[in-house]
Amino acid sequence: RREALQAYGLVTAVEPDHYAALCGVADAQLALNMLPDAEASAARALRAQPNENRAYMIRAMVRLRRNDFNGAIGDLEDAKRTGYDGEDWNEAYSIACSLQGDALLKTNDFAAARTSYENALSHGNSDRPHLDLLFHLAYTDLALGNTAEAEAGMRHVLSIDSDYYSANATFGTHLAKRAEVRSNDAAEAAALLLKAVEQKPLTNAEVEFHLGVAYVKLEDFTRAASAFHRTLQVDPEHAGAADAISLVEGQLSLTAISKSFSEKDDAMAASKISNPKVMAKGELGRSIDDIAPLRDDGSGSDSRHNSLEVCKNYPHTKR
């Protein structure tokens, strides 16, 4: 490339506006990563021949490398206007629009980013669209409140690659936020977020936190508490995780207390069934043996039959 640069330089030294030589210089400079020089050489070529497309294509590639995505898109459109066409143009235009969308996304300009991603998809390979483009299009729909389109887009991405981390994390978080208690959305959110956590454990506090939220809505407080504790491992200053832990662990304590009372009640009921003395004492305040000496006929009989009859009629029977 350096030899080519020198050779083309000899030509432009003699003929400064030689279009082909200037394009050759710009191309060699691009290959050598001499980006400002390459852009300047392409601009000189365009001043010499403004209706030739090669210099537009070279400058578009330079501008892409310099993160001037608007400039690159403009050059690509001028290249097409002046007759350049083909799959390499479509690929370059799709890449430029995609990168422009990424830049706009960083500034939260979701509407403009969505337009860029749509343009990128329309000029890319329609048979095998780039998965990142599909995800980013769905993501911008989600940010813009286009819920139905966003959910369809996320499901499309996951139908192609069920292990796509960003889709699992983003879609799972969305579902966890909107899910009702014991709903299918809550179950789906938990499954998606659990997959994301397993793929990249202890890396994203929000993913861990919303996994906890999904478990709360499934009323699985033990798993919810674990997720909230992991949230604090990732981000000790996380807003909400500490309060969430207090709430779910409080719920777990209440559940344990309730279960304890329930078990005691069950044990007492079982004891009553197997031991009539306990039943009588628990329900009547005294045992069958206490009541047994009572006589129903004044004869002093202490038969168990008479005692049971007394129990049956208690408290109306006086001792």
Short mmCIF file of N, CA, C and O in Angstrom, two decimals, residues 46 53 55-57 59-61 63-64 68-82 89 92-93 96-97 100:
data_model
loop_
_atom_site.label_atom_id
_atom_site.label_comp_id
_atom_site.label_asym_id
_atom_site.label_seq_id
_atom_site.Cartn_x
_atom_site.Cartn_y
_atom_site.Cartn_z
N LEU A 46 -13.38 14.47 -5.69
CA LEU A 46 -14.76 14.88 -5.97
C LEU A 46 -14.83 16.29 -6.54
O LEU A 46 -15.70 16.59 -7.37
N ASN A 53 -18.65 8.20 -9.09
CA ASN A 53 -19.09 7.61 -7.82
C ASN A 53 -17.99 6.98 -6.97
O ASN A 53 -18.17 6.77 -5.77
N ALA A 55 -15.12 8.03 -5.77
CA ALA A 55 -14.64 8.87 -4.67
C ALA A 55 -15.67 8.96 -3.55
O ALA A 55 -15.32 9.02 -2.37
N TYR A 56 -16.96 8.98 -3.92
CA TYR A 56 -18.01 8.99 -2.90
C TYR A 56 -17.95 7.72 -2.04
O TYR A 56 -18.09 7.78 -0.82
N MET A 57 -17.74 6.58 -2.69
CA MET A 57 -17.67 5.32 -1.96
C MET A 57 -16.46 5.30 -1.03
O MET A 57 -16.55 4.86 0.12
N ARG A 59 -14.86 7.90 0.26
CA ARG A 59 -15.05 8.82 1.39
C ARG A 59 -16.10 8.28 2.36
O ARG A 59 -16.00 8.51 3.58
N ALA A 60 -17.10 7.57 1.86
CA ALA A 60 -18.09 6.98 2.76
C ALA A 60 -17.43 5.99 3.71
O ALA A 60 -17.72 5.97 4.92
N MET A 61 -16.50 5.17 3.18
CA MET A 61 -15.80 4.20 4.04
C MET A 61 -14.93 4.91 5.07
O MET A 61 -14.83 4.49 6.23
N ARG A 63 -15.46 7.92 6.30
CA ARG A 63 -16.34 8.55 7.30
C ARG A 63 -16.95 7.52 8.25
O ARG A 63 -17.17 7.83 9.43
N LEU A 64 -17.21 6.33 7.75
CA LEU A 64 -17.67 5.28 8.66
C LEU A 64 -16.62 4.99 9.72
O LEU A 64 -16.94 4.84 10.91
N ASP A 68 -18.47 9.26 11.45
CA ASP A 68 -19.31 10.30 10.86
C ASP A 68 -20.38 9.59 10.03
O ASP A 68 -20.30 9.50 8.81
N PHE A 69 -21.40 9.08 10.73
CA PHE A 69 -22.36 8.22 10.07
C PHE A 69 -23.28 8.99 9.12
O PHE A 69 -23.63 8.50 8.05
N ASN A 70 -23.67 10.20 9.52
CA ASN A 70 -24.50 11.01 8.63
C ASN A 70 -23.75 11.32 7.34
O ASN A 70 -24.32 11.25 6.24
N GLY A 71 -22.46 11.68 7.48
CA GLY A 71 -21.66 11.98 6.30
C GLY A 71 -21.50 10.76 5.40
O GLY A 71 -21.58 10.85 4.17
N ALA A 72 -21.30 9.59 6.03
CA ALA A 72 -21.15 8.36 5.26
C ALA A 72 -22.42 8.02 4.50
O ALA A 72 -22.38 7.64 3.31
N ILE A 73 -23.57 8.18 5.17
CA ILE A 73 -24.85 7.89 4.51
C ILE A 73 -25.07 8.85 3.33
O ILE A 73 -25.50 8.43 2.24
N GLY A 74 -24.72 10.11 3.54
CA GLY A 74 -24.85 11.08 2.45
C GLY A 74 -23.98 10.72 1.26
O GLY A 74 -24.41 10.79 0.10
N ASP A 75 -22.73 10.30 1.52
CA ASP A 75 -21.83 9.90 0.43
C ASP A 75 -22.35 8.66 -0.29
O ASP A 75 -22.26 8.56 -1.52
N LEU A 76 -22.88 7.71 0.46
CA LEU A 76 -23.41 6.50 -0.16
C LEU A 76 -24.61 6.82 -1.05
O LEU A 76 -24.76 6.26 -2.14
N GLU A 77 -25.44 7.73 -0.59
CA GLU A 77 -26.59 8.12 -1.41
C GLU A 77 -26.14 8.86 -2.67
O GLU A 77 -26.72 8.67 -3.75
N ASP A 78 -25.08 9.68 -2.54
CA ASP A 78 -24.53 10.35 -3.73
C ASP A 78 -23.89 9.34 -4.68
O ASP A 78 -23.97 9.49 -5.91
N ALA A 79 -23.26 8.31 -4.11
CA ALA A 79 -22.66 7.28 -4.97
C ALA A 79 -23.74 6.57 -5.78
O ALA A 79 -23.57 6.32 -6.98
N LYS A 80 -24.85 6.29 -5.13
CA LYS A 80 -25.94 5.63 -5.85
C LYS A 80 -26.55 6.57 -6.89
O LYS A 80 -26.89 6.16 -8.01
N ARG A 81 -26.68 7.83 -6.51
CA ARG A 81 -27.23 8.83 -7.44
C ARG A 81 -26.39 8.94 -8.70
O ARG A 81 -26.92 9.16 -9.81
N THR A 82 -25.08 8.75 -8.54
CA THR A 82 -24.18 8.86 -9.69
C THR A 82 -23.89 7.52 -10.36
O THR A 82 -22.95 7.39 -11.14
N TRP A 89 -22.91 -2.07 -2.11
CA TRP A 89 -23.51 -0.78 -1.72
C TRP A 89 -24.59 -1.01 -0.67
O TRP A 89 -24.65 -0.30 0.34
N ALA A 92 -22.97 -1.77 2.65
CA ALA A 92 -22.38 -0.58 3.25
C ALA A 92 -23.45 0.35 3.80
O ALA A 92 -23.31 0.92 4.89
N TYR A 93 -24.54 0.51 3.05
CA TYR A 93 -25.62 1.41 3.49
C TYR A 93 -26.30 0.85 4.74
O TYR A 93 -26.62 1.60 5.67
N ALA A 96 -23.99 1.48 7.68
CA ALA A 96 -23.98 2.90 8.05
C ALA A 96 -25.24 3.28 8.82
O ALA A 96 -25.18 3.97 9.84
N CYS A 97 -26.40 2.80 8.35
CA CYS A 97 -27.66 3.12 9.04
C CYS A 97 -27.71 2.46 10.42
O CYS A 97 -28.21 3.06 11.38
N GLN A 100 -25.48 4.43 12.69
CA GLN A 100 -26.15 5.70 12.99
C GLN A 100 -27.23 5.48 14.05
O GLN A 100 -27.38 6.27 14.99
#
